[in-house]
Amino acid sequence: MSHLEQSFSVKFEYKIFFTSSLFDPRNTRLADFFKKQAAVSLRKIYFVIDQGVADAHPELTTNIKRYFEQHREMQLIQDILIVPGGERAKNEPELFDQIVEAVNQYGIDRHSYIAAIGGGAVLDLVGYAAAVSHRGIKHIRIPTTVLSQNDSGIGVKNGINYKGKKNFLGTFAPPNGVFNDDTFLSTLSDRDYRAGISEAIKVALIKDPEFFYWIATQTGALVKRDPETMNYLIKRCAELHLNHIGGDDPFESGSARPLDFGHWAAHKLEQLSNFEVLHGEAVAMGIALDSTYSFLKGMLAETDLQRILKVLIELGYDISNPHIQIKDLQSPILLGLSEFQEHLGGLLSITLLKEIGSGEEVHEMDQSLLIEASTYVYDATQAGAGNIHQH
Amino acid sequence: MSHLEQSFSVKFEYKIFFTSSLFDPRNTRLADFFKKQAAVSLRKIYFVIDQGVADAHPELTTNIKRYFEQHREMQLIQDILIVPGGERAKNEPELFDQIVEAVNQYGIDRHSYIAAIGGGAVLDLVGYAAAVSHRGIKHIRIPTTVLSQNDSGIGVKNGINYKGKKNFLGTFAPPNGVFNDDTFLSTLSDRDYRAGISEAIKVALIKDPEFFYWIATQTGALVKRDPETMNYLIKRCAELHLNHIGGDDPFESGSARPLDFGHWAAHKLEQLSNFEVLHGEAVAMGIALDSTYSFLKGMLAETDLQRILKVLIELGYDISNPHIQIKDLQSPILLGLSEFQEHLGGLLSITLLKEIGSGEEVHEMDQSLLIEASTYVYDATQAGAGNIHQH
C-alpha cells in the first residue's frame, strides 16, 4: 500500500551575552533582551537559583526584585526558588516536581520565561523542567561557573538523573538566551574556578591549535585568576562549542561525539569518586589519559603530549589521582568504556588526538595500552611535580 | 559588552505508511522500514500496547513475537507492556515511570525503538516517555483508532496530564515512523469509529472545500463503515494535517492554532463530562457551535452552516448534548475560552469560518452571541432529528 511523507526544518536561534553585574538596574542588557521579544501581553518570569550562588551572593534575590521593579518588561514572580546545586540538583526528582508545580501554580505559559541562575547541574534541571512544561516554556540561562559559562550552559542539552544514571531523562532544547555574568566568577573557590578550564583545553586540543598554545602561555595568569584572561578563555571556548553544536548534528542523532574527548573516563571517574572529583577535574584527567593513549598508539608526537601534560600540571590538575589509575584489566574505570558505548547507542566512538588542534575518531580502545598510558601519566606527574609549585 | 550568536536548523523527516495486518509475517512493511535504517548493530525494540487493543486482538502479542522471529532486523524485547487506554493512560504518572524503568532495565539506547500500539492517549504517553528517555529514543507509532490514524498519531506532539491538567507535560518530538493499519479499525465500536470522523470534517472546513463536499456525500457509507471510504477519509485527513504541521510553525512557537478549530469548547466539554464525551464527539459539538457563531457573526452564509450541521447530524453526532448548551453567561463551558487563552499563552486566537474550506482567526468571542449560537444548534437538531434516522 501507499505512504505519505512528512519533512520540515525547525530553526533555532539564540544569543550568548557577556556582561557584568547583570542585575544592576543600570545594566539594561536583560531589559533590552525582553524588549526585543514580541510579546502580546505582559509576560511572567520565574527564577530558580542555585543554593551555592544564593549563599555567595546574599543580595541576589533583592537585586533581582529591584531590577524588575525598575525594568517593567516582565512581571517577576516574587517567589524565587532556591535549589541545592551540584549533582543533588539532578538526583532529587522532587526538585523537578517543585518547578513543574510552580509553573502550574503561577500560571507560567508558553510565552513566559523560567530563568535559571547557577552551575551546570542546576541549569540542566531547570532547563529540563522548562522544556517539558506546556511542551516548552521559554528559558533563560545565567551560568555562574567557568564550566557552565564556557560549555554546558551555552549548549542545547538538559537533563536529570534517574536512579543514579546520569542524564537518563532530558531533551535537546536550546535556551532563548544565555547571560554570562563574570561577576559570579569572583566568588568561586579556586578549585571550581580552575576546574572549568579543562573544557577549554579539550575543545582547543580537538579544534583550535592557536587557542591551545595561547592557553599554554596563560597558565600563570589563569592560576592568579586574572579576569581578562579568563573572560577571553570563556568566550573563545564558548564560541568553539557553539560552532560545533551549530554544525552537522545539533541534536546528536549520530554516534560521533568529538566534544566528549576525554569524557568516557571522566564520567566514570566522577561516579567512582562519588562526585568528589569535579566534572572539570575529571575531564582534565581524561584528557591526560586519552592524549597519552594517542601517543602510545602512535598517533600523537611525544613532544605534543608533553606540552599537553605540562599545561594540565601547571593548572594544578591532579591527573595522577588514584581514581584514574588503571592498574590492570579489572580496574573499575575501564567500565567507563562500555558505559560510554551504551550511552552512544551501540557503536563505540572515542576521539583521540592526531596533533594539537586535531582529533580523530576511533572505534576501539586497547585496554592493555590504557594501562600503559595510565602508568605513563603517573610517572610524568612525579617527574613534573616541581612545575606545579612554580606559580 | 559583546555577544555570540547561535543559529541552526534541524531537519525532521518521517513517513506514514498505510497497510493491513502489519504483523502478518508476509507483510514486510515493518521489516523493510528497519532494513532501511542505518544500524551499527542489532537494535532493540520495545512494545507498549493499549489494553483495549490487546483485549480486542488477543492474538496481537503472539503475532508480534512471531513477526520478529521471522524478521530478524530487530531484537524484540519479549516483555510487552500493556497499559490502560484513554485518558487514564495520561493521568497516571506511574505508567510513565514504568516505561522509563523498562528503558533502563532492558538497556534500550538512543538507536533502539519504542513502539506504541493504541489510541491517541496511549501514543501520547509512550511518545513522551520515548522523547525524554536518553534525550530521545527512536519511536514508532501504530495508531489503532480513526482519530489517531488521521490526526494525533501522525503529528509531532506528545504529552501526559498533570494534576488533571491536560498535556501539561510533553514535548514536540516527531516519530520515526507511523504505521496506519486498517485491520485495527474493524474492532472499534461504532461510537469510536464515528468519533474520529469529526477531525476530518474540521480540517476540511478550514483547508479543503472539496474534501468537505466529498464527506457530505459519504455520510451513508461512513455510517455503514465502508472500509474503502474510511481509508480515503483517513488518508486525506492525515495529509491535510501533515501539510499544516510541515508549514510555518511545526513546533507551535506562535499563537495561531487553525487546527484547533472547534477545540476550545471541545476540550472543556470533555472535562465537564468527565471524559464520557469522546474527544472526536466533543470536536463535532465544538464545530457545530463555532460554525453557528461564524454565521451569527455575519462571516458564514446560512446555507453553508446548514450543510455543516446536516453532515454532523447525519453522522450521528449528539450536537445538542446538554454539556455543550450555553444557557447563560455562567455556563461552565464558557470557561473553556479563558483556559484556551491560557494554553495559547496570552493572546486568544480562535479560528472561525468565512466559508466552507476557509478559516479566519479572531481574537475575541462575544459570549452573548455564543448563547444564541447554542440555542440555534439545539433548535436545528430538533428540526433535523429526522435526518439522523434516515440511514
JSON list of N, CA and C in Angstrom, two decimals, chain A residues 124-181:
[
{"chain": "A", "resi": 124, "resn": "ASP", "atom": "N", "xyz": [20.81, 22.35, 34.10]},
{"chain": "A", "resi": 124, "resn": "ASP", "atom": "CA", "xyz": [20.28, 21.14, 33.47]},
{"chain": "A", "resi": 124, "resn": "ASP", "atom": "C", "xyz": [18.90, 20.78, 34.01]},
{"chain": "A", "resi": 125, "resn": "LEU", "atom": "N", "xyz": [18.75, 20.88, 35.32]},
{"chain": "A", "resi": 125, "resn": "LEU", "atom": "CA", "xyz": [17.47, 20.59, 35.97]},
{"chain": "A", "resi": 125, "resn": "LEU", "atom": "C", "xyz": [16.39, 21.56, 35.50]},
{"chain": "A", "resi": 126, "resn": "VAL", "atom": "N", "xyz": [16.67, 22.84, 35.59]},
{"chain": "A", "resi": 126, "resn": "VAL", "atom": "CA", "xyz": [15.67, 23.85, 35.26]},
{"chain": "A", "resi": 126, "resn": "VAL", "atom": "C", "xyz": [15.35, 23.81, 33.76]},
{"chain": "A", "resi": 127, "resn": "GLY", "atom": "N", "xyz": [16.38, 23.60, 32.96]},
{"chain": "A", "resi": 127, "resn": "GLY", "atom": "CA", "xyz": [16.18, 23.52, 31.50]},
{"chain": "A", "resi": 127, "resn": "GLY", "atom": "C", "xyz": [15.25, 22.37, 31.15]},
{"chain": "A", "resi": 128, "resn": "TYR", "atom": "N", "xyz": [15.39, 21.26, 31.85]},
{"chain": "A", "resi": 128, "resn": "TYR", "atom": "CA", "xyz": [14.53, 20.11, 31.57]},
{"chain": "A", "resi": 128, "resn": "TYR", "atom": "C", "xyz": [13.09, 20.40, 31.97]},
{"chain": "A", "resi": 129, "resn": "ALA", "atom": "N", "xyz": [12.91, 20.95, 33.16]},
{"chain": "A", "resi": 129, "resn": "ALA", "atom": "CA", "xyz": [11.55, 21.27, 33.62]},
{"chain": "A", "resi": 129, "resn": "ALA", "atom": "C", "xyz": [10.89, 22.28, 32.67]},
{"chain": "A", "resi": 130, "resn": "ALA", "atom": "N", "xyz": [11.66, 23.25, 32.22]},
{"chain": "A", "resi": 130, "resn": "ALA", "atom": "CA", "xyz": [11.11, 24.25, 31.29]},
{"chain": "A", "resi": 130, "resn": "ALA", "atom": "C", "xyz": [10.77, 23.61, 29.95]},
{"chain": "A", "resi": 131, "resn": "ALA", "atom": "N", "xyz": [11.61, 22.69, 29.50]},
{"chain": "A", "resi": 131, "resn": "ALA", "atom": "CA", "xyz": [11.42, 22.09, 28.17]},
{"chain": "A", "resi": 131, "resn": "ALA", "atom": "C", "xyz": [10.16, 21.24, 28.09]},
{"chain": "A", "resi": 132, "resn": "VAL", "atom": "N", "xyz": [9.78, 20.60, 29.18]},
{"chain": "A", "resi": 132, "resn": "VAL", "atom": "CA", "xyz": [8.63, 19.70, 29.11]},
{"chain": "A", "resi": 132, "resn": "VAL", "atom": "C", "xyz": [7.33, 20.31, 29.68]},
{"chain": "A", "resi": 133, "resn": "SER", "atom": "N", "xyz": [7.42, 21.42, 30.39]},
{"chain": "A", "resi": 133, "resn": "SER", "atom": "CA", "xyz": [6.20, 22.05, 30.90]},
{"chain": "A", "resi": 133, "resn": "SER", "atom": "C", "xyz": [5.50, 22.75, 29.73]},
{"chain": "A", "resi": 134, "resn": "HIS", "atom": "N", "xyz": [4.23, 22.45, 29.54]},
{"chain": "A", "resi": 134, "resn": "HIS", "atom": "CA", "xyz": [3.48, 23.01, 28.40]},
{"chain": "A", "resi": 134, "resn": "HIS", "atom": "C", "xyz": [4.21, 22.76, 27.08]},
{"chain": "A", "resi": 135, "resn": "ARG", "atom": "N", "xyz": [4.94, 21.67, 26.97]},
{"chain": "A", "resi": 135, "resn": "ARG", "atom": "CA", "xyz": [5.75, 21.36, 25.78]},
{"chain": "A", "resi": 135, "resn": "ARG", "atom": "C", "xyz": [6.78, 22.45, 25.46]},
{"chain": "A", "resi": 136, "resn": "GLY", "atom": "N", "xyz": [7.23, 23.15, 26.50]},
{"chain": "A", "resi": 136, "resn": "GLY", "atom": "CA", "xyz": [8.32, 24.10, 26.29]},
{"chain": "A", "resi": 136, "resn": "GLY", "atom": "C", "xyz": [7.99, 25.53, 26.63]},
{"chain": "A", "resi": 137, "resn": "ILE", "atom": "N", "xyz": [8.41, 25.93, 27.82]},
{"chain": "A", "resi": 137, "resn": "ILE", "atom": "CA", "xyz": [8.32, 27.33, 28.23]},
{"chain": "A", "resi": 137, "resn": "ILE", "atom": "C", "xyz": [9.62, 28.01, 27.82]},
{"chain": "A", "resi": 138, "resn": "LYS", "atom": "N", "xyz": [9.58, 29.30, 27.58]},
{"chain": "A", "resi": 138, "resn": "LYS", "atom": "CA", "xyz": [10.81, 30.00, 27.21]},
{"chain": "A", "resi": 138, "resn": "LYS", "atom": "C", "xyz": [11.78, 29.94, 28.39]},
{"chain": "A", "resi": 139, "resn": "HIS", "atom": "N", "xyz": [13.05, 29.89, 28.05]},
{"chain": "A", "resi": 139, "resn": "HIS", "atom": "CA", "xyz": [14.03, 29.57, 29.08]},
{"chain": "A", "resi": 139, "resn": "HIS", "atom": "C", "xyz": [15.31, 30.41, 28.91]},
{"chain": "A", "resi": 140, "resn": "ILE", "atom": "N", "xyz": [15.74, 30.98, 30.04]},
{"chain": "A", "resi": 140, "resn": "ILE", "atom": "CA", "xyz": [16.97, 31.78, 30.04]},
{"chain": "A", "resi": 140, "resn": "ILE", "atom": "C", "xyz": [17.96, 31.14, 30.99]},
{"chain": "A", "resi": 141, "resn": "ARG", "atom": "N", "xyz": [19.21, 31.08, 30.55]},
{"chain": "A", "resi": 141, "resn": "ARG", "atom": "CA", "xyz": [20.25, 30.51, 31.42]},
{"chain": "A", "resi": 141, "resn": "ARG", "atom": "C", "xyz": [21.23, 31.59, 31.84]},
{"chain": "A", "resi": 142, "resn": "ILE", "atom": "N", "xyz": [21.53, 31.59, 33.11]},
{"chain": "A", "resi": 142, "resn": "ILE", "atom": "CA", "xyz": [22.53, 32.51, 33.66]},
{"chain": "A", "resi": 142, "resn": "ILE", "atom": "C", "xyz": [23.57, 31.65, 34.39]},
{"chain": "A", "resi": 143, "resn": "PRO", "atom": "N", "xyz": [24.56, 31.16, 33.63]},
{"chain": "A", "resi": 143, "resn": "PRO", "atom": "CA", "xyz": [25.54, 30.24, 34.21]},
{"chain": "A", "resi": 143, "resn": "PRO", "atom": "C", "xyz": [26.50, 31.01, 35.12]},
{"chain": "A", "resi": 144, "resn": "THR", "atom": "N", "xyz": [26.88, 30.40, 36.23]},
{"chain": "A", "resi": 144, "resn": "THR", "atom": "CA", "xyz": [27.68, 31.13, 37.22]},
{"chain": "A", "resi": 144, "resn": "THR", "atom": "C", "xyz": [29.06, 30.52, 37.45]},
{"chain": "A", "resi": 145, "resn": "THR", "atom": "N", "xyz": [29.37, 29.43, 36.75]},
{"chain": "A", "resi": 145, "resn": "THR", "atom": "CA", "xyz": [30.70, 28.83, 36.92]},
{"chain": "A", "resi": 145, "resn": "THR", "atom": "C", "xyz": [31.47, 28.91, 35.60]},
{"chain": "A", "resi": 146, "resn": "VAL", "atom": "N", "xyz": [32.78, 28.75, 35.70]},
{"chain": "A", "resi": 146, "resn": "VAL", "atom": "CA", "xyz": [33.59, 28.75, 34.47]},
{"chain": "A", "resi": 146, "resn": "VAL", "atom": "C", "xyz": [33.08, 27.66, 33.53]},
{"chain": "A", "resi": 147, "resn": "LEU", "atom": "N", "xyz": [32.84, 26.49, 34.09]},
{"chain": "A", "resi": 147, "resn": "LEU", "atom": "CA", "xyz": [32.41, 25.34, 33.30]},
{"chain": "A", "resi": 147, "resn": "LEU", "atom": "C", "xyz": [31.08, 25.59, 32.58]},
{"chain": "A", "resi": 148, "resn": "SER", "atom": "N", "xyz": [30.12, 26.12, 33.29]},
{"chain": "A", "resi": 148, "resn": "SER", "atom": "CA", "xyz": [28.81, 26.32, 32.66]},
{"chain": "A", "resi": 148, "resn": "SER", "atom": "C", "xyz": [28.83, 27.51, 31.70]},
{"chain": "A", "resi": 149, "resn": "GLN", "atom": "N", "xyz": [29.69, 28.50, 31.97]},
{"chain": "A", "resi": 149, "resn": "GLN", "atom": "CA", "xyz": [29.76, 29.65, 31.06]},
{"chain": "A", "resi": 149, "resn": "GLN", "atom": "C", "xyz": [30.47, 29.32, 29.75]},
{"chain": "A", "resi": 150, "resn": "ASN", "atom": "N", "xyz": [31.37, 28.35, 29.79]},
{"chain": "A", "resi": 150, "resn": "ASN", "atom": "CA", "xyz": [32.10, 28.07, 28.56]},
{"chain": "A", "resi": 150, "resn": "ASN", "atom": "C", "xyz": [31.64, 26.80, 27.84]},
{"chain": "A", "resi": 151, "resn": "ASP", "atom": "N", "xyz": [30.76, 26.04, 28.48]},
{"chain": "A", "resi": 151, "resn": "ASP", "atom": "CA", "xyz": [30.40, 24.74, 27.88]},
{"chain": "A", "resi": 151, "resn": "ASP", "atom": "C", "xyz": [28.93, 24.40, 28.08]},
{"chain": "A", "resi": 152, "resn": "SER", "atom": "N", "xyz": [28.59, 23.75, 29.19]},
{"chain": "A", "resi": 152, "resn": "SER", "atom": "CA", "xyz": [27.26, 23.17, 29.32]},
{"chain": "A", "resi": 152, "resn": "SER", "atom": "C", "xyz": [26.14, 24.21, 29.27]},
{"chain": "A", "resi": 153, "resn": "GLY", "atom": "N", "xyz": [26.38, 25.39, 29.86]},
{"chain": "A", "resi": 153, "resn": "GLY", "atom": "CA", "xyz": [25.31, 26.38, 29.97]},
{"chain": "A", "resi": 153, "resn": "GLY", "atom": "C", "xyz": [24.94, 27.04, 28.65]},
{"chain": "A", "resi": 154, "resn": "ILE", "atom": "N", "xyz": [25.82, 26.95, 27.67]},
{"chain": "A", "resi": 154, "resn": "ILE", "atom": "CA", "xyz": [25.57, 27.65, 26.40]},
{"chain": "A", "resi": 154, "resn": "ILE", "atom": "C", "xyz": [25.05, 26.71, 25.32]},
{"chain": "A", "resi": 155, "resn": "GLY", "atom": "N", "xyz": [24.96, 25.42, 25.65]},
{"chain": "A", "resi": 155, "resn": "GLY", "atom": "CA", "xyz": [24.57, 24.42, 24.65]},
{"chain": "A", "resi": 155, "resn": "GLY", "atom": "C", "xyz": [23.08, 24.13, 24.63]},
{"chain": "A", "resi": 156, "resn": "VAL", "atom": "N", "xyz": [22.71, 23.01, 24.06]},
{"chain": "A", "resi": 156, "resn": "VAL", "atom": "CA", "xyz": [21.30, 22.71, 23.79]},
{"chain": "A", "resi": 156, "resn": "VAL", "atom": "C", "xyz": [20.75, 21.55, 24.61]},
{"chain": "A", "resi": 157, "resn": "LYS", "atom": "N", "xyz": [21.54, 21.03, 25.53]},
{"chain": "A", "resi": 157, "resn": "LYS", "atom": "CA", "xyz": [21.09, 19.85, 26.26]},
{"chain": "A", "resi": 157, "resn": "LYS", "atom": "C", "xyz": [20.65, 20.19, 27.68]},
{"chain": "A", "resi": 158, "resn": "ASN", "atom": "N", "xyz": [19.75, 19.40, 28.20]},
{"chain": "A", "resi": 158, "resn": "ASN", "atom": "CA", "xyz": [19.38, 19.48, 29.61]},
{"chain": "A", "resi": 158, "resn": "ASN", "atom": "C", "xyz": [19.17, 18.06, 30.11]},
{"chain": "A", "resi": 159, "resn": "GLY", "atom": "N", "xyz": [18.89, 17.89, 31.39]},
{"chain": "A", "resi": 159, "resn": "GLY", "atom": "CA", "xyz": [18.66, 16.54, 31.86]},
{"chain": "A", "resi": 159, "resn": "GLY", "atom": "C", "xyz": [18.78, 16.39, 33.36]},
{"chain": "A", "resi": 160, "resn": "ILE", "atom": "N", "xyz": [18.16, 15.33, 33.85]},
{"chain": "A", "resi": 160, "resn": "ILE", "atom": "CA", "xyz": [18.30, 14.95, 35.25]},
{"chain": "A", "resi": 160, "resn": "ILE", "atom": "C", "xyz": [18.67, 13.46, 35.30]},
{"chain": "A", "resi": 161, "resn": "ASN", "atom": "N", "xyz": [19.11, 13.02, 36.47]},
{"chain": "A", "resi": 161, "resn": "ASN", "atom": "CA", "xyz": [19.49, 11.61, 36.62]},
{"chain": "A", "resi": 161, "resn": "ASN", "atom": "C", "xyz": [18.28, 10.78, 37.03]},
{"chain": "A", "resi": 162, "resn": "TYR", "atom": "N", "xyz": [18.38, 9.49, 36.79]},
{"chain": "A", "resi": 162, "resn": "TYR", "atom": "CA", "xyz": [17.30, 8.58, 37.15]},
{"chain": "A", "resi": 162, "resn": "TYR", "atom": "C", "xyz": [17.95, 7.36, 37.78]},
{"chain": "A", "resi": 163, "resn": "LYS", "atom": "N", "xyz": [17.61, 7.12, 39.04]},
{"chain": "A", "resi": 163, "resn": "LYS", "atom": "CA", "xyz": [18.25, 6.03, 39.78]},
{"chain": "A", "resi": 163, "resn": "LYS", "atom": "C", "xyz": [19.76, 6.07, 39.62]},
{"chain": "A", "resi": 164, "resn": "GLY", "atom": "N", "xyz": [20.33, 7.25, 39.76]},
{"chain": "A", "resi": 164, "resn": "GLY", "atom": "CA", "xyz": [21.78, 7.40, 39.68]},
{"chain": "A", "resi": 164, "resn": "GLY", "atom": "C", "xyz": [22.34, 7.37, 38.27]},
{"chain": "A", "resi": 165, "resn": "LYS", "atom": "N", "xyz": [21.52, 7.13, 37.26]},
{"chain": "A", "resi": 165, "resn": "LYS", "atom": "CA", "xyz": [22.04, 7.12, 35.88]},
{"chain": "A", "resi": 165, "resn": "LYS", "atom": "C", "xyz": [22.03, 8.54, 35.34]},
{"chain": "A", "resi": 166, "resn": "LYS", "atom": "N", "xyz": [23.21, 8.98, 34.96]},
{"chain": "A", "resi": 166, "resn": "LYS", "atom": "CA", "xyz": [23.41, 10.38, 34.60]},
{"chain": "A", "resi": 166, "resn": "LYS", "atom": "C", "xyz": [22.62, 10.77, 33.35]},
{"chain": "A", "resi": 167, "resn": "ASN", "atom": "N", "xyz": [21.91, 11.87, 33.43]},
{"chain": "A", "resi": 167, "resn": "ASN", "atom": "CA", "xyz": [21.16, 12.43, 32.30]},
{"chain": "A", "resi": 167, "resn": "ASN", "atom": "C", "xyz": [20.24, 11.42, 31.63]},
{"chain": "A", "resi": 168, "resn": "PHE", "atom": "N", "xyz": [19.68, 10.53, 32.42]},
{"chain": "A", "resi": 168, "resn": "PHE", "atom": "CA", "xyz": [18.80, 9.50, 31.85]},
{"chain": "A", "resi": 168, "resn": "PHE", "atom": "C", "xyz": [17.54, 10.13, 31.26]},
{"chain": "A", "resi": 169, "resn": "LEU", "atom": "N", "xyz": [17.05, 11.19, 31.90]},
{"chain": "A", "resi": 169, "resn": "LEU", "atom": "CA", "xyz": [15.88, 11.90, 31.38]},
{"chain": "A", "resi": 169, "resn": "LEU", "atom": "C", "xyz": [16.31, 13.30, 30.95]},
{"chain": "A", "resi": 170, "resn": "GLY", "atom": "N", "xyz": [15.95, 13.69, 29.76]},
{"chain": "A", "resi": 170, "resn": "GLY", "atom": "CA", "xyz": [16.33, 15.03, 29.30]},
{"chain": "A", "resi": 170, "resn": "GLY", "atom": "C", "xyz": [15.88, 15.26, 27.88]},
{"chain": "A", "resi": 171, "resn": "THR", "atom": "N", "xyz": [16.17, 16.45, 27.37]},
{"chain": "A", "resi": 171, "resn": "THR", "atom": "CA", "xyz": [15.81, 16.77, 25.99]},
{"chain": "A", "resi": 171, "resn": "THR", "atom": "C", "xyz": [16.92, 17.61, 25.36]},
{"chain": "A", "resi": 172, "resn": "PHE", "atom": "N", "xyz": [16.83, 17.76, 24.06]},
{"chain": "A", "resi": 172, "resn": "PHE", "atom": "CA", "xyz": [17.59, 18.78, 23.35]},
{"chain": "A", "resi": 172, "resn": "PHE", "atom": "C", "xyz": [16.65, 19.97, 23.21]},
{"chain": "A", "resi": 173, "resn": "ALA", "atom": "N", "xyz": [16.96, 21.06, 23.88]},
{"chain": "A", "resi": 173, "resn": "ALA", "atom": "CA", "xyz": [16.07, 22.22, 23.86]},
{"chain": "A", "resi": 173, "resn": "ALA", "atom": "C", "xyz": [16.90, 23.48, 24.03]},
{"chain": "A", "resi": 174, "resn": "PRO", "atom": "N", "xyz": [17.21, 24.15, 22.93]},
{"chain": "A", "resi": 174, "resn": "PRO", "atom": "CA", "xyz": [18.03, 25.36, 23.01]},
{"chain": "A", "resi": 174, "resn": "PRO", "atom": "C", "xyz": [17.37, 26.39, 23.92]},
{"chain": "A", "resi": 175, "resn": "PRO", "atom": "N", "xyz": [18.16, 27.12, 24.70]},
{"chain": "A", "resi": 175, "resn": "PRO", "atom": "CA", "xyz": [17.60, 28.19, 25.52]},
{"chain": "A", "resi": 175, "resn": "PRO", "atom": "C", "xyz": [17.20, 29.36, 24.62]},
{"chain": "A", "resi": 176, "resn": "ASN", "atom": "N", "xyz": [16.44, 30.31, 25.16]},
{"chain": "A", "resi": 176, "resn": "ASN", "atom": "CA", "xyz": [16.11, 31.51, 24.39]},
{"chain": "A", "resi": 176, "resn": "ASN", "atom": "C", "xyz": [17.18, 32.57, 24.51]},
{"chain": "A", "resi": 177, "resn": "GLY", "atom": "N", "xyz": [17.99, 32.47, 25.54]},
{"chain": "A", "resi": 177, "resn": "GLY", "atom": "CA", "xyz": [19.10, 33.40, 25.70]},
{"chain": "A", "resi": 177, "resn": "GLY", "atom": "C", "xyz": [19.99, 32.93, 26.83]},
{"chain": "A", "resi": 178, "resn": "VAL", "atom": "N", "xyz": [21.28, 33.27, 26.75]},
{"chain": "A", "resi": 178, "resn": "VAL", "atom": "CA", "xyz": [22.23, 32.93, 27.81]},
{"chain": "A", "resi": 178, "resn": "VAL", "atom": "C", "xyz": [22.93, 34.23, 28.21]},
{"chain": "A", "resi": 179, "resn": "PHE", "atom": "N", "xyz": [23.05, 34.45, 29.52]},
{"chain": "A", "resi": 179, "resn": "PHE", "atom": "CA", "xyz": [23.73, 35.65, 30.01]},
{"chain": "A", "resi": 179, "resn": "PHE", "atom": "C", "xyz": [24.91, 35.22, 30.88]},
{"chain": "A", "resi": 180, "resn": "ASN", "atom": "N", "xyz": [26.12, 35.38, 30.36]},
{"chain": "A", "resi": 180, "resn": "ASN", "atom": "CA", "xyz": [27.34, 35.06, 31.10]},
{"chain": "A", "resi": 180, "resn": "ASN", "atom": "C", "xyz": [27.79, 36.29, 31.86]},
{"chain": "A", "resi": 181, "resn": "ASP", "atom": "N", "xyz": [27.62, 36.28, 33.16]},
{"chain": "A", "resi": 181, "resn": "ASP", "atom": "CA", "xyz": [27.96, 37.44, 34.00]},
{"chain": "A", "resi": 181, "resn": "ASP", "atom": "C", "xyz": [29.23, 37.11, 34.78]}
]
